[in-house]
Short mmCIF file of C-alpha atoms and ligand atoms in Angstrom, two decimals:
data_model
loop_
_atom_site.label_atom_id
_atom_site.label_comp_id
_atom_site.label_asym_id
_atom_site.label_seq_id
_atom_site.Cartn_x
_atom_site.Cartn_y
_atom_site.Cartn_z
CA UNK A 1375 -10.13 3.38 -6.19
CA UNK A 1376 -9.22 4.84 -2.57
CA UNK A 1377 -5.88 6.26 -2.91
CA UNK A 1378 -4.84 4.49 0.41
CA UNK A 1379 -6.12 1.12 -0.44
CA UNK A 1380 -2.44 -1.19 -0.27
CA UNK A 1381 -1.08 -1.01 -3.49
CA UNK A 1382 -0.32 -5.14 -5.28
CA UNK A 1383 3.65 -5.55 -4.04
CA UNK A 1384 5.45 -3.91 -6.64
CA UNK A 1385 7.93 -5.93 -9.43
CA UNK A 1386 11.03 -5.79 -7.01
CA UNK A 1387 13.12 -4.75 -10.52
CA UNK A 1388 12.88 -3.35 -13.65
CA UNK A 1389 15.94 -4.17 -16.27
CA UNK A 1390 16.23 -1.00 -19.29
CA UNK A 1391 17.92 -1.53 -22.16
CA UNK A 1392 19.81 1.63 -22.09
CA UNK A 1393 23.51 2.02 -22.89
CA UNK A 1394 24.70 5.28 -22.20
CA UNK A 1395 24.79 7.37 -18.99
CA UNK A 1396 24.01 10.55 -20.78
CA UNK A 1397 21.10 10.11 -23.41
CA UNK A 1398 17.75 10.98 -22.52
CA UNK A 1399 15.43 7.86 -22.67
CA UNK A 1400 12.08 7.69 -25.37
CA UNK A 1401 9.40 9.50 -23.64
CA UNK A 1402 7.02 6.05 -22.42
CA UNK A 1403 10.62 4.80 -21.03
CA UNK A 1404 11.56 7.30 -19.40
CA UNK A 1405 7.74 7.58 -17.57
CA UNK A 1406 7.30 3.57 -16.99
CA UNK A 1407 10.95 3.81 -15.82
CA UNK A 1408 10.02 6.76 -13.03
CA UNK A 1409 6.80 4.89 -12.09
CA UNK A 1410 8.74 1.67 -10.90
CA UNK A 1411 11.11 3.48 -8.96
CA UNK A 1412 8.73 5.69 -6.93
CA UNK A 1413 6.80 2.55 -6.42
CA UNK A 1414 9.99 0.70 -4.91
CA UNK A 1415 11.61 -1.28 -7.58
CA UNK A 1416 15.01 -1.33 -8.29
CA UNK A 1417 15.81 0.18 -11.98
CA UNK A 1418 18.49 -2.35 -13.29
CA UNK A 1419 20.50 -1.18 -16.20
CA UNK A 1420 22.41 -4.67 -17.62
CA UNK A 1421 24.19 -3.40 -20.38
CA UNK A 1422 25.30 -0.15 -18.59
CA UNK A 1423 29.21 -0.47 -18.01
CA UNK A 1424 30.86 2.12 -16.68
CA UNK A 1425 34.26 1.94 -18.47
CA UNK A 1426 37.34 2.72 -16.79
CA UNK A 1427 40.81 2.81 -18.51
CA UNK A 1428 43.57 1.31 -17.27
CA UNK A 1429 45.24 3.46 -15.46
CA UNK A 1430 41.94 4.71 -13.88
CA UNK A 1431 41.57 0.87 -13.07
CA UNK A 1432 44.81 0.88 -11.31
CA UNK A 1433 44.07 3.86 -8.99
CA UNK A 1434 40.87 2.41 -7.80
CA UNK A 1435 43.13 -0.78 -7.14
CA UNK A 1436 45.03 1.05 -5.07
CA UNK A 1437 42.77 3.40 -3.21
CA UNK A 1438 41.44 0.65 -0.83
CA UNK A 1439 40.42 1.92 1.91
CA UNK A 1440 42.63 3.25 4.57
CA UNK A 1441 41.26 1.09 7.58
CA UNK A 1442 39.37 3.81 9.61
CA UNK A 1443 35.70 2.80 7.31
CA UNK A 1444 34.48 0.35 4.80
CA UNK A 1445 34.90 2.89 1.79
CA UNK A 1446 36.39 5.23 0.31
CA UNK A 1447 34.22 8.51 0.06
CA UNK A 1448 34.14 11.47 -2.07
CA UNK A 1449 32.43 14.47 -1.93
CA UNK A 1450 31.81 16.17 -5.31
CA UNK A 1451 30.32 19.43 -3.68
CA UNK A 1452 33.61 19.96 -1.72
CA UNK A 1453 36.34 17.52 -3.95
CA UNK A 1454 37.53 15.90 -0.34
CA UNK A 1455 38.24 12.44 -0.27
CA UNK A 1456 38.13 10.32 2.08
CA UNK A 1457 39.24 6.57 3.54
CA UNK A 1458 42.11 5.99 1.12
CA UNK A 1459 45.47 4.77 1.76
CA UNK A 1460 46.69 6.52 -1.80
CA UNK A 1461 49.90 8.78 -1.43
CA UNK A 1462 49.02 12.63 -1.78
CA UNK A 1463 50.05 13.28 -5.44
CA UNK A 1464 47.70 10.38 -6.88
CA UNK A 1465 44.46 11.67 -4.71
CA UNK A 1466 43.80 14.18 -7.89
CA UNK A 1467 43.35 11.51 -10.22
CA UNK A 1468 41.23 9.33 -8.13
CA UNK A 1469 38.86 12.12 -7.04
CA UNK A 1470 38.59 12.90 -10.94
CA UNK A 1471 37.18 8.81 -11.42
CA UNK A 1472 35.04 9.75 -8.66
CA UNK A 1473 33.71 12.85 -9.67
CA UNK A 1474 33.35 11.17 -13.28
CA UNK A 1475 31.08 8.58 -11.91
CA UNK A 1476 29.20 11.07 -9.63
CA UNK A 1477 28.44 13.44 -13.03
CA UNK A 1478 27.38 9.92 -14.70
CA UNK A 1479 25.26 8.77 -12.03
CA UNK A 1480 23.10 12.24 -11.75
CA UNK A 1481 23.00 12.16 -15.85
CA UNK A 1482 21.38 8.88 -15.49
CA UNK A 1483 18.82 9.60 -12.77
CA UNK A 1484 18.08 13.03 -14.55
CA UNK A 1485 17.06 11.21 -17.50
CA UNK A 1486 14.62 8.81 -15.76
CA UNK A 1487 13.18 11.34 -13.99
CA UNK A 1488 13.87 14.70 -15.33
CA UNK A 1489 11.51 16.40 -13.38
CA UNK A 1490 13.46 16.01 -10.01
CA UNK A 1491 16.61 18.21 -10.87
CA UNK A 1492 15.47 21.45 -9.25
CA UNK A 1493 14.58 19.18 -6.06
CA UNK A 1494 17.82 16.93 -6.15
CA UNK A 1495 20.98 17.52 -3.88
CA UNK A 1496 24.10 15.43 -5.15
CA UNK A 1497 25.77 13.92 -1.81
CA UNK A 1498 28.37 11.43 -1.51
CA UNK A 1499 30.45 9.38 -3.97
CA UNK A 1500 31.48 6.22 -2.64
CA UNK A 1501 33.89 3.00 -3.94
CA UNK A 1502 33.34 0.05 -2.02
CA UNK A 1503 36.23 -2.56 -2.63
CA UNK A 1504 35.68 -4.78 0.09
CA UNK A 1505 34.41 -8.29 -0.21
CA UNK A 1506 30.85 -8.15 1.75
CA UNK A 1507 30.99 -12.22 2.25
CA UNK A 1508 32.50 -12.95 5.37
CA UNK A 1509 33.35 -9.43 6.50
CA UNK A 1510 32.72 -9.12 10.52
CA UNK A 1511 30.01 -6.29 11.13
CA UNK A 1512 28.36 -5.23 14.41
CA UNK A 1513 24.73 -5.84 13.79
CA UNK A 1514 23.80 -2.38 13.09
CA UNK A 1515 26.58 -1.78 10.39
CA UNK A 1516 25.89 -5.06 9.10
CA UNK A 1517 24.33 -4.41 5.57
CA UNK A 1518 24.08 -8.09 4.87
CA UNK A 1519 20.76 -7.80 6.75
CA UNK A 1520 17.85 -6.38 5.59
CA UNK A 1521 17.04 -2.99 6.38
CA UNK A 1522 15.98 0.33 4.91
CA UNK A 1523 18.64 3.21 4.82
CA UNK A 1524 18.83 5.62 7.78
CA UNK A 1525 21.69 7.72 9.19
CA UNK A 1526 22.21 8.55 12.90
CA UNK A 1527 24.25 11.33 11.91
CA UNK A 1528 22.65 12.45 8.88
CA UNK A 1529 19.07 13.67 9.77
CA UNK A 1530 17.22 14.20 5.69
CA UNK A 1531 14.24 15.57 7.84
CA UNK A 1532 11.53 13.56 5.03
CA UNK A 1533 14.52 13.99 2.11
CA UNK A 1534 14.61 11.06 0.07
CA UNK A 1535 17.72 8.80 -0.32
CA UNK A 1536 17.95 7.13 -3.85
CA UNK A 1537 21.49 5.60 -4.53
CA UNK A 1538 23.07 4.18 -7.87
CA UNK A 1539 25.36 1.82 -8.19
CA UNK A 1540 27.61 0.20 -10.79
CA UNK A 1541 29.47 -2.77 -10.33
CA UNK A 1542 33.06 -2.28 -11.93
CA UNK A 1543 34.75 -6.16 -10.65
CA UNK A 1544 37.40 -6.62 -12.77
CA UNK A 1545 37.35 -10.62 -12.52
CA UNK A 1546 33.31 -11.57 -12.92
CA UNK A 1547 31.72 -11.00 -9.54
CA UNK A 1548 28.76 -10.42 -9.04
CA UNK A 1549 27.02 -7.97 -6.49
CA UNK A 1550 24.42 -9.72 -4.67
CA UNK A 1551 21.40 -8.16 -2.83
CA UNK A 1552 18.39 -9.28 -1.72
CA UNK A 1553 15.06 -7.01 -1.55
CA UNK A 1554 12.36 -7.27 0.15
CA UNK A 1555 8.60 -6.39 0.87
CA UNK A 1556 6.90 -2.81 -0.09
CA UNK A 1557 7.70 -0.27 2.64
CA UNK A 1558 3.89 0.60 4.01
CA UNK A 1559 4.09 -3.27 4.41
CA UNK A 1560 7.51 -3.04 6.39
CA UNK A 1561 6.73 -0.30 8.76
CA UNK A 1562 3.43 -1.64 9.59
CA UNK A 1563 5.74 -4.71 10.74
CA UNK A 1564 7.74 -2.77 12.38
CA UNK A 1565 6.03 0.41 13.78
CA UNK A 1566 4.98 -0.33 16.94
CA UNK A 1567 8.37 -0.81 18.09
CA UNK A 1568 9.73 2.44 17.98
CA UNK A 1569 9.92 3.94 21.22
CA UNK A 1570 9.26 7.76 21.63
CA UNK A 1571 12.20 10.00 21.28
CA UNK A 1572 13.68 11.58 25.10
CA UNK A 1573 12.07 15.39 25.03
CA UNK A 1574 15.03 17.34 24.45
CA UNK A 1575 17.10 14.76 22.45
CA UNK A 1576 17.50 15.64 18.98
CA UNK A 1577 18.54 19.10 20.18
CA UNK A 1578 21.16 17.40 22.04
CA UNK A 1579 22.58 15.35 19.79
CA UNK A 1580 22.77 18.33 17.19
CA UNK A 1581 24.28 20.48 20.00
CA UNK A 1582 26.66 17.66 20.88
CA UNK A 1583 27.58 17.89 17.02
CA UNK A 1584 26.58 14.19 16.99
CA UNK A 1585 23.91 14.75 13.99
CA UNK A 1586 24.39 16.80 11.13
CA UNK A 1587 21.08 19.33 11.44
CA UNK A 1588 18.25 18.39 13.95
CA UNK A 1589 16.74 15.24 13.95
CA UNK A 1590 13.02 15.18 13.16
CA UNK A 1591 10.15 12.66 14.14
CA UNK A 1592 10.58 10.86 10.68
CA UNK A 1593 14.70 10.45 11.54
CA UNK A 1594 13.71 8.92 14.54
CA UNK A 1595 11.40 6.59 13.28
CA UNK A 1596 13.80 5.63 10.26
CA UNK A 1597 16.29 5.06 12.62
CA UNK A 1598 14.49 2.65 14.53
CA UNK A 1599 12.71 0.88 11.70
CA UNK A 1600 16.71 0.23 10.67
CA UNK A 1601 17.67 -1.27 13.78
CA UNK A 1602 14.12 -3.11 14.51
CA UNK A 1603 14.75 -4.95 11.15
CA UNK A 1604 18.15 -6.17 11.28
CA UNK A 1605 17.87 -7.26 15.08
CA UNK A 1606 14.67 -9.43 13.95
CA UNK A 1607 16.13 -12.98 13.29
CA UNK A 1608 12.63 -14.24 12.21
CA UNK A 1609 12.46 -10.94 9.83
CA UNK A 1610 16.28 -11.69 8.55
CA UNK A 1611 15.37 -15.24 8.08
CA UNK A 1612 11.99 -15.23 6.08
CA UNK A 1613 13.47 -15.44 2.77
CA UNK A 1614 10.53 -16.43 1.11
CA UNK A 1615 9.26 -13.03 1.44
CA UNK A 1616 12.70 -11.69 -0.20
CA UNK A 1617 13.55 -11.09 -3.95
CA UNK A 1618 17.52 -12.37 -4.57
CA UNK A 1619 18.76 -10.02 -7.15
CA UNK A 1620 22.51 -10.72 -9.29
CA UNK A 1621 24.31 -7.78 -10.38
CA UNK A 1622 27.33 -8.94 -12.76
CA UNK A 1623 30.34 -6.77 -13.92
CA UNK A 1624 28.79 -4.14 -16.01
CA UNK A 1625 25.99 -3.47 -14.69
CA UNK A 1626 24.50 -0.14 -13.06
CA UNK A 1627 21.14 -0.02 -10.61
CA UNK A 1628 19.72 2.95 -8.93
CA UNK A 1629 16.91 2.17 -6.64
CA UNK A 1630 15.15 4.63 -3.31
CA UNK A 1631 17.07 3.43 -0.44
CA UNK A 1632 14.91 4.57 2.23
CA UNK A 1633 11.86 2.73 0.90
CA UNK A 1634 13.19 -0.30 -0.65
CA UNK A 1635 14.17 -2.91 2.51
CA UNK A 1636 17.73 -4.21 1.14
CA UNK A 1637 20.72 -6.46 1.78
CA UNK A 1638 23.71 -6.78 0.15
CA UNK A 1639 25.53 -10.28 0.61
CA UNK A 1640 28.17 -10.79 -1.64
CA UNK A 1641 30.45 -8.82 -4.07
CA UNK A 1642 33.31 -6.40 -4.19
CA UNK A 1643 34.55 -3.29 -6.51
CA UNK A 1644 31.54 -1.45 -6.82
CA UNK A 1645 30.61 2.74 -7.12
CA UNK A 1646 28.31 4.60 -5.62
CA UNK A 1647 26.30 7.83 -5.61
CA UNK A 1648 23.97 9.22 -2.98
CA UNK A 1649 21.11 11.94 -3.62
CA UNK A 1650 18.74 13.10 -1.55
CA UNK A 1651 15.54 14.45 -3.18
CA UNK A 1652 12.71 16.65 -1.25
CA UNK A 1653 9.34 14.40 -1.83
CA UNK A 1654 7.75 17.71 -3.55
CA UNK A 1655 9.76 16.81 -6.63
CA UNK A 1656 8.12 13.08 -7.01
CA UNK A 1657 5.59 12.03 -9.33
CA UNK A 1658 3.65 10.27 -6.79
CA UNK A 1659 4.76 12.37 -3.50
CA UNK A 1660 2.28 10.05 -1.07
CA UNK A 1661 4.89 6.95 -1.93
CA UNK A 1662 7.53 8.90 0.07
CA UNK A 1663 8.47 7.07 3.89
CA UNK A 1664 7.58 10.48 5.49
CA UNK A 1665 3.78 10.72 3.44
CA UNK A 1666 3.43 6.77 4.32
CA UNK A 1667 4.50 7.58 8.09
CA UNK A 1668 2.59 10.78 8.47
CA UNK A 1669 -0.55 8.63 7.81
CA UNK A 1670 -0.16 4.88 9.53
CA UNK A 1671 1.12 7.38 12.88
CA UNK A 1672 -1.70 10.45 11.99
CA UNK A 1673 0.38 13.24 12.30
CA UNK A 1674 3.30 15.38 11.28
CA UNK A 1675 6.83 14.14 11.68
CA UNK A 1676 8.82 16.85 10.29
C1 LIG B 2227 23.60 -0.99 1.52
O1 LIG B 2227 23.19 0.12 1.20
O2 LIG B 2227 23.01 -1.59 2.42
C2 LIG B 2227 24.83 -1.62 0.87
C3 LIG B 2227 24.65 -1.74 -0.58
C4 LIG B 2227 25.89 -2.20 -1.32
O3 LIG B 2227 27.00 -1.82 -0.95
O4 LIG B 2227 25.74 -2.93 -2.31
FE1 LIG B 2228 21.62 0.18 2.86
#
């Protein structure tokens, strides 16, 4: 078969039966379980709680966020926290849930796919208390829309982003998302409205201190395949073409980001972790945004 023929759209999710963050899965799991991801599903992992004590419960209570951003943020690399209102003497113990979840989240992923830790960087823990229904966004930030996951400030340069998530509600709620078509199919829609970059503006904006690193051809592009989508009303509104997916109370998920067009439209108390993974670590390598985009635009973009 050509290897660029258009692959059947993918299962949007695959639920494992798995029930610890830190056991390696059976062999033909852990493989099938790998496959689906680079392909664009969204691993779903029902019976995967993560448990929290009380007193752990009641810190994450009280660490809502400070105002100045939708979450609060951790970095395990550096132990700096930020976005929560939480006097001084209790940030310890909150950045110790944090960095709990963050050393549970990369056990998980390393046991799907052990083959990506020498390619893997750990980035940001965050805990996202907020109710998303009904929460006022400008239509950029707004992540009830569909989009793929792109950072003005955070150039990856062709770095993956693959996220997990568990949803920790203490009362029943369920996180729900919506996902939708398989990315060569999304770009195609929405390639041919990305305008060229200004010559001389990604060295601007990094000498400006505006991005983090230099933005590449493929930041550019993500960038505007972000915005293009959730500025499309038609796009936003064909929800035939979307899958809904529920995420109750102990639940985890872990799912590519960057490839996988997502919206989340309901649901509060949730954890995440960010990675970013250079493609050369995947299984399949050409499923990566920058392979797809080096070949629908013919040349390099990094
Ligand atoms: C997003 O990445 O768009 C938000 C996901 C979530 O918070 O559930
Ligand atoms: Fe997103």
């Amino acid at each position: 078969m050509d290897a660029h023929a258009v692959a059947r759209p993918p299962s949007p999710m695959l639920a494992l039966p798995v029930a610890s963050w830190t056991d390696p899965l059976a062999p033909a799991l852990q493989a099938e379980a790998q496959e689906a991801l680079e392909s664009g599903s969204v691993l779903v992992f029902p019976r995967l709680a993560f448990a929290l004590d009380a007193a752990e419960w009641q810190l994450l209570a009280a660490a809502e966020s400070d105002g100045s951003r939708k979450n609060v943020s951790y970095d395990p690399a550096t132990g700096v926290l930020k976005g929560t209102a939480l006097p001084p003497d209790r940030r310890p113990a909150l950045a110790a849930v944090m960095r709990r979840f963050a050393d549970s989240a990369q056990a998980l992923l390393l046991a799907v796919a052990p083959g990506y830790a020498p390619h893997l960087e750990r980035a940001r823990t965050s805990f996202r208390p907020t109710e998303i229904a009904g929460r006022a966004m400008p239509w950029r930030k707004d992540d009830t829309r569909l989009h793929v996951d792109a950072f003005p400030s955070r150039p990856t340069r062709g770095r993956r982003i693959l996220r997990v998530f568990v949803n920790v509600d203490p009362d029943g709620t369920p996180r729900r998302w919506a996902v939708g078509e398989p990315f060569e199919e999304f770009a195609r829609a929405f390639l041919s409205r990305v305008p060229r970059p200004l010559p001389g503006s990604a060295a601007v904006l990094h000498w400006l201190g505006l991005t983090k690193g230099r933005r590449s051809r493929y930041d550019h592009i993500m960038l505007h395949l972000h915005d293009a989508a959730k500025r499309d009303a038609a796009y936003q509104g064909d929800t035939a073409r979307q899958h809904r997916l529920d995420f109750p109370p102990g639940t985890a998920w872990m799912v590519f980001t960057d490839q996988v067009p997502h919206a989340a439209h309901a649901g509060r108390n949730a954890l995440e972790q960010t990675f970013h993974l250079d493609p050369a670590g995947m299984a399949h390598p050409e499923r990566s945004p920058l392979r797809v985009l080096e070949r629908l635009t013919g040349r390099a973009l990094t």
